[in-house]
Amino acid sequence: MKIININKDWEFEKEGVKSVVSLPHTWNGKDGQNGEHGYFQSKCVYRKNLDKANGVCYIEFNGANSVTEVFINNNKVGTHKGGYSMFRFRIDGYLTQDKNLLEVFVDNTIVPEVFPTSADFTFYGGIYREVNLIYAENVRFSLDDGSRDGITAIPQRVGDVWKLSVKAAVTGAGKDAVCVFELKDDKG
């Protein structure tokens, strides 16, 4: 797996005014700190050109608040609702041209189906964490299961003993594939 950070040099557009920004970025850097509830809440857009994909490719957002719509070459890739969690979309099927226009619409307007809907802090709008392209092998731990990396480890105490349950989601492997996990202490 190869992870490429794409935080630099995004075109940002707010109410028709364009600028170049790097991520993380918020459009509420000043008005969100003035102690008033009149900070800007609306939809803004981030744009970036991406090269043609060679193989399995995902785009990963580590935080965008709060409703995010992703388009490539005017084709909708997906929508994420929620401002405080990582999400990703598989995009290699959209990166078919030498240069491909990525558009990310982010809206921090309060909507009832996205929590929280009220708080004593500003709902900053923007892509406020890193964005990465992930190039993956055909056989891999799943990047589609909602976990960070396709592996979930759950510790459980049973009396004086600790047990660790490990679940892996694997994509592209045959039905006879075997996953082996080895648990080591700090000495190896």
Short mmCIF file of N, CA and C in Angstrom, two decimals:
data_model
loop_
_atom_site.label_atom_id
_atom_site.label_comp_id
_atom_site.label_asym_id
_atom_site.label_seq_id
_atom_site.Cartn_x
_atom_site.Cartn_y
_atom_site.Cartn_z
N MET A 1 0.85 -1.17 0.00
CA MET A 1 0.00 0.00 0.00
C MET A 1 0.90 1.24 0.00
N LYS A 2 0.50 2.22 -0.78
CA LYS A 2 1.23 3.48 -0.86
C LYS A 2 0.27 4.61 -0.53
N ILE A 3 0.66 5.47 0.42
CA ILE A 3 -0.18 6.59 0.85
C ILE A 3 0.50 7.89 0.42
N ILE A 4 -0.24 8.71 -0.32
CA ILE A 4 0.28 9.98 -0.82
C ILE A 4 -0.57 11.12 -0.25
N ASN A 5 0.06 11.98 0.52
CA ASN A 5 -0.63 13.13 1.09
C ASN A 5 -0.82 14.18 0.00
N ILE A 6 -2.04 14.73 -0.10
CA ILE A 6 -2.34 15.74 -1.13
C ILE A 6 -2.85 17.04 -0.51
N ASN A 7 -2.27 17.43 0.62
CA ASN A 7 -2.73 18.62 1.34
C ASN A 7 -2.38 19.95 0.67
N LYS A 8 -1.39 19.97 -0.17
CA LYS A 8 -0.89 21.24 -0.71
C LYS A 8 -1.65 21.69 -1.96
N ASP A 9 -1.78 23.02 -2.08
CA ASP A 9 -2.22 23.67 -3.32
C ASP A 9 -3.61 23.27 -3.81
N TRP A 10 -4.61 23.50 -2.99
CA TRP A 10 -6.00 23.34 -3.38
C TRP A 10 -6.56 24.69 -3.78
N GLU A 11 -7.41 24.71 -4.79
CA GLU A 11 -8.19 25.91 -5.07
C GLU A 11 -9.40 25.88 -4.15
N PHE A 12 -9.62 26.97 -3.43
CA PHE A 12 -10.75 27.09 -2.51
C PHE A 12 -11.66 28.21 -3.01
N GLU A 13 -12.97 27.94 -3.01
CA GLU A 13 -13.93 28.96 -3.45
C GLU A 13 -15.01 29.14 -2.40
N LYS A 14 -15.17 30.39 -1.97
CA LYS A 14 -16.20 30.77 -1.00
C LYS A 14 -16.95 31.97 -1.57
N GLU A 15 -18.24 31.80 -1.81
CA GLU A 15 -19.11 32.86 -2.34
C GLU A 15 -18.51 33.51 -3.59
N GLY A 16 -17.98 32.68 -4.50
CA GLY A 16 -17.46 33.16 -5.77
C GLY A 16 -16.03 33.69 -5.75
N VAL A 17 -15.43 33.78 -4.56
CA VAL A 17 -14.05 34.26 -4.44
C VAL A 17 -13.13 33.05 -4.31
N LYS A 18 -12.10 32.99 -5.19
CA LYS A 18 -11.19 31.86 -5.23
C LYS A 18 -9.84 32.23 -4.63
N SER A 19 -9.21 31.27 -3.96
CA SER A 19 -7.86 31.43 -3.42
C SER A 19 -7.19 30.06 -3.41
N VAL A 20 -5.90 30.04 -3.17
CA VAL A 20 -5.15 28.79 -3.06
C VAL A 20 -4.85 28.56 -1.59
N VAL A 21 -5.19 27.35 -1.11
CA VAL A 21 -4.98 27.02 0.30
C VAL A 21 -4.30 25.66 0.40
N SER A 22 -3.73 25.41 1.56
CA SER A 22 -3.25 24.08 1.90
C SER A 22 -4.06 23.58 3.08
N LEU A 23 -4.18 22.29 3.18
CA LEU A 23 -4.95 21.67 4.25
C LEU A 23 -4.01 21.35 5.42
N PRO A 24 -4.53 21.34 6.63
CA PRO A 24 -5.93 21.56 7.02
C PRO A 24 -6.33 23.02 6.84
N HIS A 25 -7.65 23.21 6.61
CA HIS A 25 -8.17 24.54 6.31
C HIS A 25 -9.59 24.67 6.84
N THR A 26 -9.90 25.85 7.35
CA THR A 26 -11.28 26.19 7.70
C THR A 26 -11.58 27.59 7.19
N TRP A 27 -12.81 27.82 6.84
CA TRP A 27 -13.21 29.16 6.44
C TRP A 27 -13.73 29.97 7.63
N ASN A 28 -13.69 29.39 8.81
CA ASN A 28 -14.14 30.09 10.01
C ASN A 28 -12.98 30.43 10.95
N GLY A 29 -11.80 30.61 10.41
CA GLY A 29 -10.63 30.89 11.23
C GLY A 29 -10.73 32.19 12.02
N LYS A 30 -11.46 33.17 11.48
CA LYS A 30 -11.60 34.46 12.18
C LYS A 30 -13.00 34.62 12.77
N ASP A 31 -14.03 34.44 11.93
CA ASP A 31 -15.39 34.68 12.43
C ASP A 31 -15.84 33.63 13.42
N GLY A 32 -15.23 32.46 13.43
CA GLY A 32 -15.59 31.41 14.38
C GLY A 32 -15.01 31.65 15.76
N GLN A 33 -14.17 32.69 15.90
CA GLN A 33 -13.51 32.95 17.18
C GLN A 33 -13.94 34.26 17.80
N ASN A 34 -14.94 34.90 17.22
CA ASN A 34 -15.31 36.24 17.70
C ASN A 34 -16.30 36.23 18.86
N GLY A 35 -16.68 35.04 19.34
CA GLY A 35 -17.59 34.96 20.47
C GLY A 35 -19.05 35.15 20.13
N GLU A 36 -19.34 35.36 18.87
CA GLU A 36 -20.73 35.54 18.44
C GLU A 36 -21.17 34.30 17.67
N HIS A 37 -22.47 34.17 17.50
CA HIS A 37 -23.00 33.02 16.77
C HIS A 37 -23.24 33.33 15.30
N GLY A 38 -22.68 34.41 14.80
CA GLY A 38 -22.90 34.81 13.43
C GLY A 38 -21.83 34.34 12.47
N TYR A 39 -21.14 33.26 12.79
CA TYR A 39 -20.09 32.78 11.89
C TYR A 39 -20.68 32.20 10.61
N PHE A 40 -19.86 32.21 9.55
CA PHE A 40 -20.30 31.80 8.21
C PHE A 40 -20.64 30.31 8.19
N GLN A 41 -21.86 29.99 7.77
CA GLN A 41 -22.32 28.62 7.61
C GLN A 41 -22.91 28.49 6.22
N SER A 42 -22.26 27.69 5.38
CA SER A 42 -22.73 27.51 4.02
C SER A 42 -21.90 26.42 3.35
N LYS A 43 -22.07 26.31 2.04
CA LYS A 43 -21.31 25.35 1.25
C LYS A 43 -20.19 26.06 0.52
N CYS A 44 -18.99 25.51 0.60
CA CYS A 44 -17.83 26.00 -0.14
C CYS A 44 -17.23 24.82 -0.90
N VAL A 45 -16.33 25.12 -1.82
CA VAL A 45 -15.78 24.05 -2.66
C VAL A 45 -14.25 24.12 -2.69
N TYR A 46 -13.65 22.94 -2.66
CA TYR A 46 -12.21 22.76 -2.82
C TYR A 46 -11.99 22.01 -4.13
N ARG A 47 -10.97 22.42 -4.90
CA ARG A 47 -10.69 21.77 -6.18
C ARG A 47 -9.21 21.44 -6.28
N LYS A 48 -8.95 20.33 -6.98
CA LYS A 48 -7.57 19.89 -7.19
C LYS A 48 -7.57 18.95 -8.39
N ASN A 49 -6.51 19.01 -9.19
CA ASN A 49 -6.36 18.08 -10.30
C ASN A 49 -5.61 16.83 -9.84
N LEU A 50 -6.11 15.69 -10.26
CA LEU A 50 -5.47 14.41 -9.93
C LEU A 50 -5.09 13.70 -11.23
N ASP A 51 -3.98 12.98 -11.17
CA ASP A 51 -3.53 12.22 -12.32
C ASP A 51 -4.34 10.94 -12.49
N LYS A 52 -4.21 10.34 -13.65
CA LYS A 52 -4.85 9.06 -13.95
C LYS A 52 -4.35 8.00 -12.97
N ALA A 53 -5.26 7.16 -12.51
CA ALA A 53 -4.90 6.11 -11.55
C ALA A 53 -4.35 4.90 -12.27
N ASN A 54 -3.32 4.34 -11.71
CA ASN A 54 -2.77 3.07 -12.18
C ASN A 54 -2.96 2.05 -11.06
N GLY A 55 -4.10 1.38 -11.06
CA GLY A 55 -4.40 0.41 -10.02
C GLY A 55 -5.48 0.91 -9.08
N VAL A 56 -5.67 0.17 -7.99
CA VAL A 56 -6.70 0.46 -7.00
C VAL A 56 -6.33 1.74 -6.26
N CYS A 57 -7.25 2.72 -6.22
CA CYS A 57 -6.97 4.00 -5.59
C CYS A 57 -8.18 4.48 -4.78
N TYR A 58 -7.90 4.94 -3.57
CA TYR A 58 -8.91 5.53 -2.69
C TYR A 58 -8.52 6.96 -2.36
N ILE A 59 -9.51 7.79 -2.08
CA ILE A 59 -9.25 9.09 -1.48
C ILE A 59 -9.76 9.01 -0.05
N GLU A 60 -8.93 9.49 0.87
CA GLU A 60 -9.24 9.40 2.31
C GLU A 60 -9.23 10.79 2.91
N PHE A 61 -10.35 11.14 3.55
CA PHE A 61 -10.49 12.40 4.26
C PHE A 61 -10.47 12.09 5.75
N ASN A 62 -9.58 12.75 6.48
CA ASN A 62 -9.48 12.49 7.92
C ASN A 62 -10.34 13.45 8.74
N GLY A 63 -11.03 14.36 8.06
CA GLY A 63 -11.97 15.24 8.74
C GLY A 63 -12.42 16.37 7.84
N ALA A 64 -13.73 16.49 7.63
CA ALA A 64 -14.34 17.58 6.87
C ALA A 64 -15.70 17.83 7.52
N ASN A 65 -16.02 19.08 7.79
CA ASN A 65 -17.23 19.37 8.55
C ASN A 65 -18.25 20.15 7.72
N SER A 66 -19.48 19.67 7.60
CA SER A 66 -20.01 18.46 8.21
C SER A 66 -20.69 17.56 7.18
N VAL A 67 -21.12 18.11 6.05
CA VAL A 67 -21.62 17.28 4.95
C VAL A 67 -20.69 17.50 3.76
N THR A 68 -20.13 16.41 3.26
CA THR A 68 -19.13 16.49 2.19
C THR A 68 -19.60 15.69 0.99
N GLU A 69 -19.56 16.33 -0.19
CA GLU A 69 -19.88 15.67 -1.45
C GLU A 69 -18.62 15.71 -2.32
N VAL A 70 -18.27 14.54 -2.88
CA VAL A 70 -17.05 14.43 -3.69
C VAL A 70 -17.42 14.12 -5.13
N PHE A 71 -16.85 14.91 -6.06
CA PHE A 71 -17.06 14.72 -7.49
C PHE A 71 -15.71 14.64 -8.19
N ILE A 72 -15.64 13.81 -9.23
CA ILE A 72 -14.48 13.78 -10.10
C ILE A 72 -14.99 13.90 -11.53
N ASN A 73 -14.47 14.89 -12.25
CA ASN A 73 -14.90 15.16 -13.63
C ASN A 73 -16.42 15.26 -13.74
N ASN A 74 -17.03 15.95 -12.78
CA ASN A 74 -18.48 16.18 -12.71
C ASN A 74 -19.29 14.92 -12.42
N ASN A 75 -18.65 13.82 -12.05
CA ASN A 75 -19.35 12.59 -11.66
C ASN A 75 -19.31 12.46 -10.14
N LYS A 76 -20.49 12.24 -9.54
CA LYS A 76 -20.54 12.13 -8.08
C LYS A 76 -19.91 10.82 -7.62
N VAL A 77 -18.93 10.94 -6.75
CA VAL A 77 -18.25 9.78 -6.17
C VAL A 77 -18.96 9.32 -4.92
N GLY A 78 -19.36 10.28 -4.06
CA GLY A 78 -20.04 9.90 -2.83
C GLY A 78 -20.29 11.09 -1.93
N THR A 79 -21.07 10.83 -0.87
CA THR A 79 -21.41 11.82 0.15
C THR A 79 -21.09 11.25 1.51
N HIS A 80 -20.54 12.09 2.37
CA HIS A 80 -20.31 11.70 3.76
C HIS A 80 -21.00 12.72 4.65
N LYS A 81 -21.77 12.24 5.62
CA LYS A 81 -22.44 13.10 6.59
C LYS A 81 -21.83 12.84 7.95
N GLY A 82 -21.25 13.87 8.53
CA GLY A 82 -20.58 13.77 9.82
C GLY A 82 -19.26 14.50 9.75
N GLY A 83 -19.01 15.35 10.73
CA GLY A 83 -17.84 16.20 10.64
C GLY A 83 -16.61 15.71 11.37
N TYR A 84 -16.71 14.61 12.09
CA TYR A 84 -15.61 14.28 12.99
C TYR A 84 -15.08 12.87 12.81
N SER A 85 -15.22 12.32 11.63
CA SER A 85 -14.72 10.96 11.41
C SER A 85 -14.05 10.85 10.04
N MET A 86 -13.12 9.91 9.96
CA MET A 86 -12.44 9.62 8.71
C MET A 86 -13.42 8.94 7.76
N PHE A 87 -13.28 9.22 6.46
CA PHE A 87 -14.06 8.50 5.46
C PHE A 87 -13.23 8.43 4.19
N ARG A 88 -13.58 7.46 3.36
CA ARG A 88 -12.86 7.30 2.09
C ARG A 88 -13.78 6.74 1.03
N PHE A 89 -13.38 7.01 -0.22
CA PHE A 89 -14.10 6.50 -1.39
C PHE A 89 -13.08 5.89 -2.35
N ARG A 90 -13.48 4.81 -2.98
CA ARG A 90 -12.64 4.24 -4.04
C ARG A 90 -12.85 5.09 -5.30
N ILE A 91 -11.75 5.54 -5.92
CA ILE A 91 -11.88 6.50 -7.02
C ILE A 91 -11.16 6.09 -8.30
N ASP A 92 -10.51 4.93 -8.35
CA ASP A 92 -9.75 4.59 -9.56
C ASP A 92 -10.64 4.52 -10.79
N GLY A 93 -11.90 4.15 -10.65
CA GLY A 93 -12.82 4.12 -11.78
C GLY A 93 -13.19 5.49 -12.31
N TYR A 94 -12.88 6.54 -11.53
CA TYR A 94 -13.17 7.92 -11.94
C TYR A 94 -11.93 8.62 -12.51
N LEU A 95 -10.75 8.11 -12.17
CA LEU A 95 -9.50 8.75 -12.60
C LEU A 95 -9.03 8.14 -13.91
N THR A 96 -9.79 8.40 -14.97
CA THR A 96 -9.56 7.74 -16.26
C THR A 96 -8.86 8.62 -17.28
N GLN A 97 -8.75 9.91 -17.00
CA GLN A 97 -8.10 10.84 -17.92
C GLN A 97 -6.70 11.17 -17.39
N ASP A 98 -5.86 11.75 -18.22
CA ASP A 98 -4.52 12.14 -17.76
C ASP A 98 -4.61 13.14 -16.60
N LYS A 99 -5.54 14.10 -16.70
CA LYS A 99 -5.81 15.05 -15.62
C LYS A 99 -7.29 14.97 -15.29
N ASN A 100 -7.61 14.89 -14.00
CA ASN A 100 -8.98 14.71 -13.54
C ASN A 100 -9.29 15.75 -12.48
N LEU A 101 -10.44 16.43 -12.63
CA LEU A 101 -10.81 17.49 -11.70
C LEU A 101 -11.56 16.89 -10.50
N LEU A 102 -10.95 17.02 -9.33
CA LEU A 102 -11.56 16.64 -8.06
C LEU A 102 -12.22 17.88 -7.47
N GLU A 103 -13.51 17.78 -7.15
CA GLU A 103 -14.24 18.85 -6.49
C GLU A 103 -14.83 18.31 -5.21
N VAL A 104 -14.56 19.00 -4.11
CA VAL A 104 -15.05 18.58 -2.80
C VAL A 104 -15.89 19.72 -2.24
N PHE A 105 -17.20 19.50 -2.16
CA PHE A 105 -18.14 20.47 -1.61
C PHE A 105 -18.34 20.15 -0.13
N VAL A 106 -18.04 21.13 0.71
CA VAL A 106 -18.19 20.94 2.16
C VAL A 106 -19.17 21.99 2.67
N ASP A 107 -20.11 21.54 3.50
CA ASP A 107 -21.17 22.42 3.99
C ASP A 107 -21.26 22.29 5.51
N ASN A 108 -21.05 23.38 6.23
CA ASN A 108 -21.14 23.34 7.70
C ASN A 108 -22.46 23.89 8.23
N THR A 109 -23.47 23.97 7.35
CA THR A 109 -24.80 24.35 7.79
C THR A 109 -25.34 23.27 8.73
N ILE A 110 -25.96 23.67 9.81
CA ILE A 110 -26.51 22.68 10.76
C ILE A 110 -27.72 22.02 10.13
N VAL A 111 -27.67 20.69 10.05
CA VAL A 111 -28.78 19.89 9.53
C VAL A 111 -29.16 18.86 10.59
N PRO A 112 -30.46 18.55 10.73
CA PRO A 112 -30.91 17.70 11.83
C PRO A 112 -30.34 16.28 11.83
N GLU A 113 -29.99 15.74 10.67
CA GLU A 113 -29.52 14.35 10.63
C GLU A 113 -28.02 14.19 10.89
N VAL A 114 -27.31 15.30 11.10
CA VAL A 114 -25.87 15.24 11.37
C VAL A 114 -25.62 15.81 12.76
N PHE A 115 -25.13 14.95 13.65
CA PHE A 115 -24.88 15.36 15.04
C PHE A 115 -23.45 15.84 15.19
N PRO A 116 -23.17 16.73 16.15
CA PRO A 116 -24.15 17.39 17.00
C PRO A 116 -24.85 18.52 16.26
N THR A 117 -26.05 18.87 16.73
CA THR A 117 -26.79 19.96 16.10
C THR A 117 -26.72 21.24 16.93
N SER A 118 -26.24 21.13 18.16
CA SER A 118 -26.02 22.32 18.98
C SER A 118 -24.90 22.01 19.97
N ALA A 119 -24.15 23.06 20.30
CA ALA A 119 -23.04 22.91 21.24
C ALA A 119 -22.55 24.29 21.63
N ASP A 120 -21.59 24.32 22.54
CA ASP A 120 -21.02 25.59 22.96
C ASP A 120 -19.71 25.88 22.23
N PHE A 121 -19.61 25.40 20.99
CA PHE A 121 -18.43 25.65 20.16
C PHE A 121 -18.87 25.88 18.73
N THR A 122 -17.96 26.40 17.92
CA THR A 122 -18.21 26.70 16.52
C THR A 122 -18.12 25.43 15.69
N PHE A 123 -19.08 25.25 14.79
CA PHE A 123 -19.01 24.15 13.84
C PHE A 123 -18.20 24.63 12.63
N TYR A 124 -16.88 24.58 12.79
CA TYR A 124 -15.98 25.08 11.75
C TYR A 124 -16.24 24.38 10.43
N GLY A 125 -16.30 25.14 9.36
CA GLY A 125 -16.47 24.56 8.04
C GLY A 125 -15.12 24.37 7.37
N GLY A 126 -15.00 23.30 6.60
CA GLY A 126 -13.77 23.09 5.84
C GLY A 126 -13.26 21.67 5.92
N ILE A 127 -12.16 21.46 5.23
CA ILE A 127 -11.43 20.18 5.32
C ILE A 127 -10.33 20.44 6.35
N TYR A 128 -10.57 20.03 7.58
CA TYR A 128 -9.72 20.45 8.67
C TYR A 128 -8.70 19.40 9.10
N ARG A 129 -8.60 18.31 8.35
CA ARG A 129 -7.55 17.32 8.58
C ARG A 129 -6.98 16.89 7.24
N GLU A 130 -6.02 15.99 7.28
CA GLU A 130 -5.30 15.58 6.07
C GLU A 130 -6.19 14.84 5.07
N VAL A 131 -5.79 14.95 3.79
CA VAL A 131 -6.41 14.19 2.71
C VAL A 131 -5.30 13.39 2.03
N ASN A 132 -5.55 12.11 1.82
CA ASN A 132 -4.57 11.22 1.22
C ASN A 132 -5.15 10.45 0.05
N LEU A 133 -4.29 10.12 -0.90
CA LEU A 133 -4.60 9.10 -1.89
C LEU A 133 -3.95 7.82 -1.40
N ILE A 134 -4.70 6.73 -1.47
CA ILE A 134 -4.17 5.43 -1.05
C ILE A 134 -4.20 4.51 -2.26
N TYR A 135 -3.02 4.04 -2.66
CA TYR A 135 -2.92 3.05 -3.73
C TYR A 135 -2.73 1.69 -3.07
N ALA A 136 -3.62 0.76 -3.37
CA ALA A 136 -3.64 -0.53 -2.68
C ALA A 136 -3.46 -1.68 -3.67
N GLU A 137 -3.04 -2.80 -3.14
CA GLU A 137 -2.92 -4.02 -3.93
C GLU A 137 -4.31 -4.61 -4.16
N ASN A 138 -4.41 -5.52 -5.13
CA ASN A 138 -5.70 -6.18 -5.38
C ASN A 138 -6.15 -7.03 -4.20
N VAL A 139 -5.20 -7.71 -3.53
CA VAL A 139 -5.50 -8.47 -2.31
C VAL A 139 -5.01 -7.60 -1.16
N ARG A 140 -5.93 -7.25 -0.24
CA ARG A 140 -5.58 -6.29 0.82
C ARG A 140 -6.57 -6.40 1.97
N PHE A 141 -6.16 -5.85 3.12
CA PHE A 141 -7.14 -5.62 4.17
C PHE A 141 -8.09 -4.56 3.64
N SER A 142 -9.36 -4.73 3.91
CA SER A 142 -10.39 -3.88 3.32
C SER A 142 -10.23 -2.42 3.71
N LEU A 143 -10.43 -1.57 2.74
CA LEU A 143 -10.49 -0.13 2.98
C LEU A 143 -11.93 0.36 2.87
N ASP A 144 -12.88 -0.57 2.73
CA ASP A 144 -14.29 -0.24 2.54
C ASP A 144 -15.18 -0.60 3.72
N ASP A 145 -14.60 -1.16 4.78
CA ASP A 145 -15.45 -1.69 5.85
C ASP A 145 -15.75 -0.67 6.96
N GLY A 146 -15.28 0.56 6.82
CA GLY A 146 -15.55 1.58 7.82
C GLY A 146 -14.52 1.65 8.93
N SER A 147 -13.63 0.66 9.01
CA SER A 147 -12.57 0.72 10.00
C SER A 147 -11.39 1.50 9.44
N ARG A 148 -10.41 1.71 10.24
CA ARG A 148 -9.24 2.45 9.78
C ARG A 148 -8.45 1.67 8.73
N ASP A 149 -8.26 0.37 8.97
CA ASP A 149 -7.40 -0.39 8.08
C ASP A 149 -7.83 -1.84 7.85
N GLY A 150 -9.10 -2.14 8.08
CA GLY A 150 -9.61 -3.49 7.83
C GLY A 150 -9.38 -4.47 8.95
N ILE A 151 -8.78 -4.02 10.05
CA ILE A 151 -8.51 -4.89 11.19
C ILE A 151 -9.12 -4.26 12.44
N THR A 152 -9.84 -5.08 13.21
CA THR A 152 -10.42 -4.63 14.45
C THR A 152 -9.94 -5.54 15.57
N ALA A 153 -9.36 -4.96 16.60
CA ALA A 153 -8.89 -5.73 17.76
C ALA A 153 -9.71 -5.31 18.97
N ILE A 154 -10.29 -6.30 19.67
CA ILE A 154 -11.16 -6.02 20.81
C ILE A 154 -10.61 -6.74 22.04
N PRO A 155 -10.07 -5.98 23.01
CA PRO A 155 -9.61 -6.61 24.25
C PRO A 155 -10.79 -6.88 25.18
N GLN A 156 -10.69 -7.99 25.93
CA GLN A 156 -11.76 -8.32 26.87
C GLN A 156 -11.13 -8.98 28.09
N ARG A 157 -11.51 -8.50 29.26
CA ARG A 157 -11.01 -9.08 30.50
C ARG A 157 -11.98 -10.15 30.97
N VAL A 158 -11.44 -11.34 31.21
CA VAL A 158 -12.23 -12.46 31.74
C VAL A 158 -11.54 -12.90 33.03
N GLY A 159 -12.10 -12.46 34.16
CA GLY A 159 -11.45 -12.73 35.45
C GLY A 159 -10.11 -12.01 35.51
N ASP A 160 -9.05 -12.77 35.73
CA ASP A 160 -7.71 -12.19 35.80
C ASP A 160 -6.96 -12.29 34.48
N VAL A 161 -7.65 -12.74 33.44
CA VAL A 161 -7.00 -12.97 32.15
C VAL A 161 -7.57 -12.01 31.11
N TRP A 162 -6.70 -11.53 30.26
CA TRP A 162 -7.12 -10.69 29.14
C TRP A 162 -7.12 -11.51 27.87
N LYS A 163 -8.18 -11.35 27.08
CA LYS A 163 -8.25 -12.02 25.78
C LYS A 163 -8.36 -10.94 24.71
N LEU A 164 -7.81 -11.24 23.56
CA LEU A 164 -7.85 -10.30 22.46
C LEU A 164 -8.50 -10.99 21.26
N SER A 165 -9.63 -10.43 20.82
CA SER A 165 -10.29 -10.94 19.62
C SER A 165 -9.88 -10.05 18.45
N VAL A 166 -9.49 -10.66 17.35
CA VAL A 166 -9.08 -9.91 16.17
C VAL A 166 -9.96 -10.31 15.00
N LYS A 167 -10.48 -9.30 14.32
CA LYS A 167 -11.32 -9.54 13.14
C LYS A 167 -10.68 -8.79 11.98
N ALA A 168 -10.57 -9.48 10.86
CA ALA A 168 -9.97 -8.85 9.67
C ALA A 168 -10.94 -8.96 8.51
N ALA A 169 -11.05 -7.87 7.77
CA ALA A 169 -11.83 -7.87 6.53
C ALA A 169 -10.82 -7.83 5.38
N VAL A 170 -10.84 -8.86 4.56
CA VAL A 170 -9.87 -8.98 3.47
C VAL A 170 -10.62 -8.89 2.14
N THR A 171 -10.07 -8.12 1.23
CA THR A 171 -10.66 -7.93 -0.10
C THR A 171 -9.75 -8.57 -1.14
N GLY A 172 -10.34 -9.29 -2.09
CA GLY A 172 -9.59 -9.82 -3.21
C GLY A 172 -8.94 -11.17 -3.00
N ALA A 173 -9.08 -11.75 -1.83
CA ALA A 173 -8.47 -13.06 -1.56
C ALA A 173 -9.47 -14.16 -1.87
N GLY A 174 -8.97 -15.33 -2.22
CA GLY A 174 -9.83 -16.48 -2.46
C GLY A 174 -10.41 -17.01 -1.17
N LYS A 175 -11.38 -17.91 -1.28
CA LYS A 175 -12.05 -18.44 -0.09
C LYS A 175 -11.14 -19.27 0.80
N ASP A 176 -10.01 -19.74 0.28
CA ASP A 176 -9.09 -20.55 1.07
C ASP A 176 -7.98 -19.72 1.71
N ALA A 177 -8.02 -18.41 1.57
CA ALA A 177 -6.98 -17.55 2.14
C ALA A 177 -7.01 -17.62 3.65
N VAL A 178 -5.83 -17.51 4.26
CA VAL A 178 -5.68 -17.58 5.70
C VAL A 178 -4.95 -16.33 6.18
N CYS A 179 -5.46 -15.73 7.25
CA CYS A 179 -4.81 -14.59 7.90
C CYS A 179 -4.23 -15.09 9.21
N VAL A 180 -2.98 -14.78 9.47
CA VAL A 180 -2.35 -15.18 10.73
C VAL A 180 -1.92 -13.92 11.46
N PHE A 181 -2.32 -13.80 12.72
CA PHE A 181 -1.94 -12.66 13.56
C PHE A 181 -1.01 -13.16 14.64
N GLU A 182 0.01 -12.37 14.91
CA GLU A 182 0.96 -12.71 15.95
C GLU A 182 1.03 -11.54 16.92
N LEU A 183 0.77 -11.81 18.20
CA LEU A 183 0.79 -10.78 19.21
C LEU A 183 2.13 -10.84 19.94
N LYS A 184 2.82 -9.68 19.98
CA LYS A 184 4.14 -9.61 20.61
C LYS A 184 4.14 -8.56 21.71
N ASP A 185 4.99 -8.75 22.69
CA ASP A 185 5.15 -7.73 23.71
C ASP A 185 6.16 -6.70 23.25
N ASP A 186 6.48 -5.75 24.10
CA ASP A 186 7.38 -4.66 23.70
C ASP A 186 8.81 -5.12 23.42
N LYS A 187 9.16 -6.34 23.79
CA LYS A 187 10.48 -6.88 23.51
C LYS A 187 10.53 -7.71 22.24
N GLY A 188 9.41 -7.81 21.58
CA GLY A 188 9.37 -8.52 20.30
C GLY A 188 8.90 -9.92 20.42
#
